[in-house]
PDB file of C-alpha atoms and ligand atoms in Angstrom:
ATOM      1  CA  MET A   1    -234.170 188.325  75.713  1.00 34.00           C
ATOM      2  CA  THR A   2    -234.381 189.053  71.946  1.00 39.00           C
ATOM      3  CA  ASP A   3    -231.257 188.367  69.718  1.00 36.00           C
ATOM      4  CA  GLU A   4    -231.205 192.287  69.453  1.00 39.00           C
ATOM      5  CA  ALA A   5    -230.887 192.718  73.222  1.00 33.00           C
ATOM      6  CA  GLN A   6    -228.321 190.468  73.316  1.00 32.00           C
ATOM      7  CA  ILE A   7    -226.133 191.701  70.714  1.00 29.00           C
ATOM      8  CA  ASN A   8    -226.368 195.195  72.268  1.00 33.00           C
ATOM      9  CA  LEU A   9    -225.027 193.660  75.254  1.00 28.00           C
ATOM     10  CA  PHE A  10    -221.755 193.538  73.737  1.00 30.00           C
ATOM     11  CA  GLU A  11    -221.609 197.207  72.769  1.00 34.00           C
ATOM     12  CA  TRP A  12    -219.504 199.055  74.847  1.00 31.00           C
ATOM     13  CA  SER A  13    -221.568 202.255  74.967  1.00 32.00           C
ATOM     14  CA  THR A  14    -224.735 200.187  76.335  1.00 32.00           C
ATOM     15  CA  GLN A  15    -222.901 199.164  79.390  1.00 34.00           C
ATOM     16  CA  SER A  16    -224.891 199.097  82.579  1.00 36.00           C
ATOM     17  CA  PRO A  17    -224.051 199.490  86.069  1.00 34.00           C
ATOM     18  CA  ALA A  18    -222.122 196.357  87.313  1.00 37.00           C
ATOM     19  CA  THR A  19    -224.289 193.678  88.787  1.00 40.00           C
ATOM     20  CA  PRO A  20    -222.531 192.330  91.474  1.00 38.00           C
ATOM     21  CA  PRO A  21    -221.025 188.974  90.473  1.00 42.00           C
ATOM     22  CA  SER A  22    -221.354 185.612  92.569  1.00 42.00           C
ATOM     23  CA  GLY A  23    -217.649 185.442  92.256  1.00 46.00           C
ATOM     24  CA  GLY A  24    -215.855 183.805  89.338  1.00 51.00           C
ATOM     25  CA  ASP A  25    -217.084 180.245  89.903  1.00 53.00           C
ATOM     26  CA  GLY A  26    -217.931 179.676  86.018  1.00 57.00           C
ATOM     27  CA  ALA A  27    -221.724 179.737  86.410  1.00 60.00           C
ATOM     28  CA  ARG A  28    -222.074 183.088  84.685  1.00 62.00           C
ATOM     29  CA  ILE A  29    -220.193 182.030  81.458  1.00 69.00           C
ATOM     30  CA  PRO A  30    -222.632 180.850  78.600  1.00 70.00           C
ATOM     31  CA  THR A  31    -220.854 178.009  77.015  1.00 68.00           C
ATOM     32  CA  SER A  32    -222.315 179.076  73.304  1.00 72.00           C
ATOM     33  CA  ALA A  33    -220.199 182.084  72.020  1.00 76.00           C
ATOM     34  CA  GLN A  34    -223.416 183.291  70.647  1.00 72.00           C
ATOM     35  CA  VAL A  35    -224.739 184.379  74.059  1.00 71.00           C
ATOM     36  CA  PRO A  36    -222.812 187.678  75.292  1.00 75.00           C
ATOM     37  CA  ILE A  37    -220.955 188.204  78.489  1.00 86.00           C
ATOM     38  CA  PRO A  38    -222.744 191.433  79.703  1.00 90.00           C
ATOM     39  CA  PRO A  39    -220.630 194.326  80.431  1.00 93.00           C
ATOM     40  CA  GLY A  40    -220.365 194.942  84.263  1.00 93.00           C
ATOM     41  CA  THR A  41    -220.251 191.135  84.874  1.00 93.00           C
ATOM     42  CA  TYR A  42    -216.932 191.538  86.751  1.00 95.00           C
ATOM     43  CA  THR A  43    -215.835 193.587  89.649  1.00 95.00           C
ATOM     44  CA  HIS A  44    -212.356 192.103  89.766  1.00 96.00           C
ATOM     45  CA  ILE A  45    -209.944 190.642  87.507  1.00 97.00           C
ATOM     46  CA  GLU A  46    -209.597 187.310  89.353  1.00 96.00           C
ATOM     47  CA  ALA A  47    -213.053 186.521  89.334  1.00 95.00           C
ATOM     48  CA  LEU A  48    -212.977 186.820  85.444  1.00 95.00           C
ATOM     49  CA  ALA A  49    -209.702 184.642  85.570  1.00 96.00           C
ATOM     50  CA  GLN A  50    -211.511 182.136  87.388  1.00 94.00           C
ATOM     51  CA  ASP A  51    -214.144 181.996  84.521  1.00 93.00           C
ATOM     52  CA  CYS A  52    -211.628 182.034  81.913  1.00 95.00           C
ATOM     53  CA  ARG A  53    -210.087 179.240  83.414  1.00 94.00           C
ATOM     54  CA  GLN A  54    -213.492 177.170  82.876  1.00 92.00           C
ATOM     55  CA  CYS A  55    -214.383 178.933  79.514  1.00 94.00           C
ATOM     56  CA  GLN A  56    -215.418 176.574  76.615  1.00 94.00           C
ATOM     57  CA  ARG A  57    -216.918 179.001  74.591  1.00 95.00           C
ATOM     58  CA  CYS A  58    -214.523 178.065  71.568  1.00 96.00           C
ATOM     59  CA  ASP A  59    -212.840 175.147  70.332  1.00 97.00           C
ATOM     60  CA  LEU A  60    -209.322 176.643  71.325  1.00 98.00           C
ATOM     61  CA  SER A  61    -210.441 175.383  75.014  1.00 97.00           C
ATOM     62  CA  GLN A  62    -210.028 171.755  73.668  1.00 97.00           C
ATOM     63  CA  THR A  63    -206.421 172.281  72.880  1.00 98.00           C
ATOM     64  CA  ARG A  64    -205.094 174.487  75.046  1.00 98.00           C
ATOM     65  CA  THR A  65    -202.741 173.644  78.410  1.00 98.00           C
ATOM     66  CA  HIS A  66    -203.509 176.749  80.310  1.00 98.00           C
ATOM     67  CA  VAL A  67    -205.895 179.674  79.722  1.00 98.00           C
ATOM     68  CA  VAL A  68    -203.616 182.837  79.465  1.00 98.00           C
ATOM     69  CA  VAL A  69    -205.677 185.709  80.955  1.00 98.00           C
ATOM     70  CA  SER A  70    -202.763 188.359  82.006  1.00 98.00           C
ATOM     71  CA  ARG A  71    -199.840 189.564  83.827  1.00 98.00           C
ATOM     72  CA  GLY A  72    -198.827 192.842  85.279  1.00 98.00           C
ATOM     73  CA  SER A  73    -200.588 194.952  87.243  1.00 98.00           C
ATOM     74  CA  PRO A  74    -204.712 195.814  86.917  1.00 98.00           C
ATOM     75  CA  GLN A  75    -203.742 199.408  88.189  1.00 98.00           C
ATOM     76  CA  ALA A  76    -201.406 199.930  85.346  1.00 98.00           C
ATOM     77  CA  PRO A  77    -201.617 203.160  83.225  1.00 98.00           C
ATOM     78  CA  LEU A  78    -200.622 200.994  80.018  1.00 98.00           C
ATOM     79  CA  MET A  79    -202.638 197.999  78.810  1.00 99.00           C
ATOM     80  CA  ILE A  80    -200.520 195.865  76.121  1.00 99.00           C
ATOM     81  CA  ILE A  81    -202.977 193.539  73.856  1.00 98.00           C
ATOM     82  CA  GLY A  82    -201.121 190.961  71.879  1.00 98.00           C
ATOM     83  CA  GLU A  83    -202.578 188.369  69.418  1.00 98.00           C
ATOM     84  CA  GLY A  84    -202.925 185.095  71.449  1.00 98.00           C
ATOM     85  CA  PRO A  85    -200.704 182.897  73.664  1.00 98.00           C
ATOM     86  CA  GLY A  86    -197.725 180.919  72.045  1.00 98.00           C
ATOM     87  CA  GLN A  87    -196.275 177.634  73.213  1.00 98.00           C
ATOM     88  CA  GLN A  88    -194.662 178.838  76.075  1.00 98.00           C
ATOM     89  CA  GLU A  89    -197.579 181.282  76.956  1.00 98.00           C
ATOM     90  CA  ASP A  90    -199.643 177.950  77.071  1.00 98.00           C
ATOM     91  CA  GLU A  91    -197.185 176.114  79.058  1.00 98.00           C
ATOM     92  CA  THR A  92    -196.977 178.740  82.021  1.00 98.00           C
ATOM     93  CA  GLY A  93    -200.326 180.427  81.674  1.00 98.00           C
ATOM     94  CA  LEU A  94    -198.746 183.689  81.298  1.00 98.00           C
ATOM     95  CA  PRO A  95    -198.783 186.169  78.509  1.00 98.00           C
ATOM     96  CA  PHE A  96    -195.442 187.097  76.317  1.00 98.00           C
ATOM     97  CA  VAL A  97    -192.945 185.221  78.289  1.00 98.00           C
ATOM     98  CA  GLY A  98    -191.530 183.496  74.935  1.00 98.00           C
ATOM     99  CA  ARG A  99    -188.828 185.270  72.809  1.00 98.00           C
ATOM    100  CA  ALA A 100    -191.501 188.012  71.788  1.00 98.00           C
ATOM    101  CA  GLY A 101    -192.213 188.717  75.121  1.00 98.00           C
ATOM    102  CA  GLN A 102    -188.476 188.873  76.131  1.00 98.00           C
ATOM    103  CA  LEU A 103    -188.121 191.487  73.432  1.00 98.00           C
ATOM    104  CA  LEU A 104    -191.247 193.318  74.442  1.00 98.00           C
ATOM    105  CA  GLU A 105    -189.668 193.473  77.988  1.00 98.00           C
ATOM    106  CA  LYS A 106    -186.541 195.105  76.652  1.00 98.00           C
ATOM    107  CA  ILE A 107    -188.449 197.541  74.541  1.00 98.00           C
ATOM    108  CA  LEU A 108    -190.109 198.750  77.676  1.00 98.00           C
ATOM    109  CA  ALA A 109    -187.095 198.708  79.546  1.00 98.00           C
ATOM    110  CA  ALA A 110    -185.760 201.063  77.198  1.00 98.00           C
ATOM    111  CA  VAL A 111    -188.137 203.879  78.088  1.00 98.00           C
ATOM    112  CA  GLN A 112    -187.998 202.928  81.836  1.00 98.00           C
ATOM    113  CA  LEU A 113    -191.004 200.759  81.970  1.00 98.00           C
ATOM    114  CA  GLU A 114    -191.482 198.064  84.338  1.00 98.00           C
ATOM    115  CA  PRO A 115    -193.777 195.243  83.039  1.00 98.00           C
ATOM    116  CA  GLU A 116    -195.175 194.141  86.324  1.00 98.00           C
ATOM    117  CA  ARG A 117    -195.472 197.918  87.918  1.00 98.00           C
ATOM    118  CA  ASP A 118    -196.330 199.954  84.897  1.00 98.00           C
ATOM    119  CA  THR A 119    -198.184 197.677  82.375  1.00 98.00           C
ATOM    120  CA  TYR A 120    -200.987 195.290  82.179  1.00 98.00           C
ATOM    121  CA  ILE A 121    -200.625 192.377  79.423  1.00 99.00           C
ATOM    122  CA  CYS A 122    -203.019 190.391  77.568  1.00 98.00           C
ATOM    123  CA  ASN A 123    -203.936 189.144  74.584  1.00 98.00           C
ATOM    124  CA  MET A 124    -207.017 189.204  72.179  1.00 98.00           C
ATOM    125  CA  VAL A 125    -207.495 185.416  72.736  1.00 98.00           C
ATOM    126  CA  LYS A 126    -206.988 183.602  76.146  1.00 98.00           C
ATOM    127  CA  CYS A 127    -206.022 180.171  74.568  1.00 98.00           C
ATOM    128  CA  ARG A 128    -203.173 179.215  72.183  1.00 98.00           C
ATOM    129  CA  PRO A 129    -204.368 178.855  68.592  1.00 98.00           C
ATOM    130  CA  PRO A 130    -202.845 175.474  67.505  1.00 98.00           C
ATOM    131  CA  GLY A 131    -199.648 175.955  65.759  1.00 97.00           C
ATOM    132  CA  ASN A 132    -199.720 179.553  66.731  1.00 96.00           C
ATOM    133  CA  ARG A 133    -202.005 180.100  63.903  1.00 98.00           C
ATOM    134  CA  THR A 134    -203.812 183.702  63.651  1.00 97.00           C
ATOM    135  CA  PRO A 135    -206.891 183.225  65.966  1.00 98.00           C
ATOM    136  CA  THR A 136    -210.273 183.144  63.542  1.00 97.00           C
ATOM    137  CA  PRO A 137    -212.898 186.037  63.677  1.00 95.00           C
ATOM    138  CA  ASP A 138    -215.187 183.459  65.482  1.00 95.00           C
ATOM    139  CA  GLU A 139    -212.508 182.627  68.415  1.00 97.00           C
ATOM    140  CA  THR A 140    -211.752 186.621  68.635  1.00 96.00           C
ATOM    141  CA  ALA A 141    -215.436 187.310  68.923  1.00 94.00           C
ATOM    142  CA  ALA A 142    -216.152 184.445  71.653  1.00 95.00           C
ATOM    143  CA  CYS A 143    -213.247 185.692  73.711  1.00 96.00           C
ATOM    144  CA  ARG A 144    -213.740 189.270  73.066  1.00 96.00           C
ATOM    145  CA  PRO A 145    -216.225 189.922  76.087  1.00 95.00           C
ATOM    146  CA  TYR A 146    -213.394 188.864  78.460  1.00 96.00           C
ATOM    147  CA  LEU A 147    -210.935 191.469  76.815  1.00 98.00           C
ATOM    148  CA  LEU A 148    -213.759 194.200  76.971  1.00 97.00           C
ATOM    149  CA  GLU A 149    -214.269 193.423  80.600  1.00 97.00           C
ATOM    150  CA  GLN A 150    -210.509 193.715  81.463  1.00 98.00           C
ATOM    151  CA  ILE A 151    -210.373 197.099  79.669  1.00 98.00           C
ATOM    152  CA  ARG A 152    -213.179 198.281  81.568  1.00 98.00           C
ATOM    153  CA  LEU A 153    -211.586 197.325  85.080  1.00 98.00           C
ATOM    154  CA  VAL A 154    -208.100 198.248  84.178  1.00 98.00           C
ATOM    155  CA  ASN A 155    -209.331 201.663  82.684  1.00 98.00           C
ATOM    156  CA  PRO A 156    -205.855 202.192  81.171  1.00 98.00           C
ATOM    157  CA  LYS A 157    -204.795 205.560  80.218  1.00 98.00           C
ATOM    158  CA  ILE A 158    -203.076 204.096  77.254  1.00 98.00           C
ATOM    159  CA  ILE A 159    -203.585 200.846  75.047  1.00 98.00           C
ATOM    160  CA  LEU A 160    -200.816 199.477  73.540  1.00 98.00           C
ATOM    161  CA  LEU A 161    -202.010 197.286  70.053  1.00 98.00           C
ATOM    162  CA  THR A 162    -199.198 194.819  69.102  1.00 98.00           C
ATOM    163  CA  GLY A 163    -199.787 194.012  65.438  1.00 98.00           C
ATOM    164  CA  ALA A 164    -202.664 193.969  62.994  1.00 97.00           C
ATOM    165  CA  THR A 165    -204.853 191.217  64.770  1.00 96.00           C
ATOM    166  CA  ALA A 166    -205.184 193.217  67.657  1.00 98.00           C
ATOM    167  CA  VAL A 167    -206.032 196.362  66.038  1.00 98.00           C
ATOM    168  CA  LYS A 168    -208.605 194.759  63.722  1.00 97.00           C
ATOM    169  CA  GLY A 169    -209.845 192.550  66.822  1.00 96.00           C
ATOM    170  CA  LEU A 170    -210.373 195.726  69.195  1.00 97.00           C
ATOM    171  CA  THR A 171    -211.065 198.689  66.590  1.00 97.00           C
ATOM    172  CA  GLY A 172    -212.271 196.591  63.576  1.00 96.00           C
ATOM    173  CA  ASP A 173    -209.800 198.782  61.631  1.00 96.00           C
ATOM    174  CA  LYS A 174    -208.651 196.390  58.726  1.00 95.00           C
ATOM    175  CA  ARG A 175    -205.645 198.685  57.478  1.00 95.00           C
ATOM    176  CA  GLY A 176    -202.282 196.901  57.611  1.00 96.00           C
ATOM    177  CA  ILE A 177    -200.057 197.467  60.847  1.00 97.00           C
ATOM    178  CA  THR A 178    -197.261 199.068  58.798  1.00 97.00           C
ATOM    179  CA  LYS A 179    -199.754 201.993  57.698  1.00 97.00           C
ATOM    180  CA  ILE A 180    -200.900 202.734  60.968  1.00 98.00           C
ATOM    181  CA  ARG A 181    -198.452 202.109  63.375  1.00 98.00           C
ATOM    182  CA  GLY A 182    -197.333 204.968  65.395  1.00 98.00           C
ATOM    183  CA  GLN A 183    -200.394 207.121  65.043  1.00 98.00           C
ATOM    184  CA  TRP A 184    -202.990 207.594  67.870  1.00 98.00           C
ATOM    185  CA  ILE A 185    -206.363 206.313  67.355  1.00 97.00           C
ATOM    186  CA  THR A 186    -209.263 206.658  69.737  1.00 98.00           C
ATOM    187  CA  TRP A 187    -211.405 203.710  70.219  1.00 98.00           C
ATOM    188  CA  GLN A 188    -214.212 204.044  72.755  1.00 97.00           C
ATOM    189  CA  ASN A 189    -212.768 206.901  74.677  1.00 97.00           C
ATOM    190  CA  HIS A 190    -209.536 205.088  74.916  1.00 98.00           C
ATOM    191  CA  LEU A 191    -206.404 206.427  73.375  1.00 98.00           C
ATOM    192  CA  CYS A 192    -204.630 203.502  71.343  1.00 98.00           C
ATOM    193  CA  MET A 193    -201.278 203.335  69.833  1.00 98.00           C
ATOM    194  CA  PRO A 194    -201.042 200.511  67.273  1.00 98.00           C
ATOM    195  CA  ILE A 195    -197.331 198.858  67.085  1.00 98.00           C
ATOM    196  CA  LEU A 196    -195.629 196.549  65.073  1.00 98.00           C
ATOM    197  CA  HIS A 197    -195.379 192.989  66.867  1.00 98.00           C
ATOM    198  CA  PRO A 198    -192.461 192.138  68.776  1.00 98.00           C
ATOM    199  CA  ALA A 199    -192.390 188.652  66.931  1.00 97.00           C
ATOM    200  CA  TYR A 200    -191.928 190.702  63.627  1.00 97.00           C
ATOM    201  CA  LEU A 201    -188.707 192.508  65.124  1.00 97.00           C
ATOM    202  CA  LEU A 202    -187.309 189.168  65.869  1.00 97.00           C
ATOM    203  CA  ARG A 203    -187.680 188.258  62.097  1.00 97.00           C
ATOM    204  CA  ASN A 204    -186.283 191.796  61.251  1.00 96.00           C
ATOM    205  CA  PRO A 205    -183.056 192.400  63.108  1.00 92.00           C
ATOM    206  CA  SER A 206    -181.915 195.576  61.300  1.00 96.00           C
ATOM    207  CA  ARG A 207    -181.773 198.621  63.075  1.00 95.00           C
ATOM    208  CA  LYS A 208    -181.258 200.949  60.607  1.00 97.00           C
ATOM    209  CA  PRO A 209    -183.720 204.263  60.219  1.00 98.00           C
ATOM    210  CA  GLY A 210    -186.830 203.059  58.865  1.00 97.00           C
ATOM    211  CA  SER A 211    -186.209 199.421  59.832  1.00 98.00           C
ATOM    212  CA  PRO A 212    -188.999 197.448  62.085  1.00 98.00           C
ATOM    213  CA  LYS A 213    -186.620 197.926  65.042  1.00 98.00           C
ATOM    214  CA  TRP A 214    -186.120 201.674  64.492  1.00 98.00           C
ATOM    215  CA  LEU A 215    -189.972 202.270  63.833  1.00 98.00           C
ATOM    216  CA  MET A 216    -190.492 200.829  66.950  1.00 98.00           C
ATOM    217  CA  TRP A 217    -188.169 203.084  68.803  1.00 98.00           C
ATOM    218  CA  GLN A 218    -190.119 205.890  67.711  1.00 98.00           C
ATOM    219  CA  ASP A 219    -193.206 204.561  68.748  1.00 98.00           C
ATOM    220  CA  ILE A 220    -192.597 203.244  71.896  1.00 98.00           C
ATOM    221  CA  GLN A 221    -190.946 206.665  72.892  1.00 98.00           C
ATOM    222  CA  LEU A 222    -194.088 208.674  71.818  1.00 98.00           C
ATOM    223  CA  VAL A 223    -195.828 206.150  74.228  1.00 98.00           C
ATOM    224  CA  LYS A 224    -193.752 207.202  76.902  1.00 98.00           C
ATOM    225  CA  ALA A 225    -194.008 210.993  76.219  1.00 98.00           C
ATOM    226  CA  LYS A 226    -197.754 210.575  76.422  1.00 98.00           C
ATOM    227  CA  LEU A 227    -197.708 208.806  79.582  1.00 98.00           C
ATOM    228  CA  ASN A 228    -195.518 211.457  81.073  1.00 98.00           C
ATOM    229  CA  GLU A 229    -197.965 214.008  79.842  1.00 98.00           C
ATOM    230  CA  LEU A 230    -200.929 212.103  81.210  1.00 97.00           C
ATOM    231  CA  ILE A 231    -199.478 211.237  84.653  1.00 94.00           C
ATOM    232  CA  PRO A 232    -197.683 214.201  85.900  1.00 79.00           C
TER     233      PRO A 232
HETATM  234  N1  URA B 301    -197.488 186.757  71.088  1.00 91.25           N
HETATM  235  C1  URA B 301    -198.776 187.185  71.380  1.00 91.25           C
HETATM  236  O1  URA B 301    -199.454 187.765  70.689  1.00 91.25           O
HETATM  237  N2  URA B 301    -198.844 187.075  72.678  1.00 91.25           N
HETATM  238  C2  URA B 301    -198.318 186.346  73.286  1.00 91.25           C
HETATM  239  O2  URA B 301    -198.759 186.339  74.691  1.00 91.25           O
HETATM  240  C3  URA B 301    -197.008 185.799  72.980  1.00 91.25           C
HETATM  241  C4  URA B 301    -196.647 186.034  71.788  1.00 91.25           C
END
């Protein structure tokens, strides 16, 4: 296969009908992050998760305790994408279970959304960046095919992008999160809402009008109203 053809495999728009996978045994994963995982590789999340658990496409695999694939429902209308696992996520293998995750659950509960039923939660990268640093562009690129497969399989009505890393990693939009939060964007036919990262809210506890928590309340209400509109 030519380089050009390989790179094209990353493109959402060039998706070809799924080739039935042999079953999450890791045999399909190119260990070199230069070699893509074609769209349509997986027919279900569990096969993808099995491959992720054996993945060595970037150096984060050397320091992880657990690969953090997702939690929630693969049938959920709302997909939530974070940056990457923190310490508690690395220890448990589940995304958003630390303090930021607890706050995220409260935010969802405020608009009657139940994480395990109504959402599918994952991250830009599936292994913890040491010291919780921001994942590098190479790490994000190595992990991206898995995320694209998750989006294809879940096919959510709305994607919630928490923080600038998720916005940039998925859509390539480099604008600051405070500039674009609360505004709908369409990426590859998917309706996306950029929101502030819950960890940022933890560092800014004020609830005054205009504060991060207040802005989050506005944004999550927009999301809930849109979900009600899309799911009669
Ligand atoms: N922050 C994230 O972005 N993701 C997690 O899973 C936990 C904290």
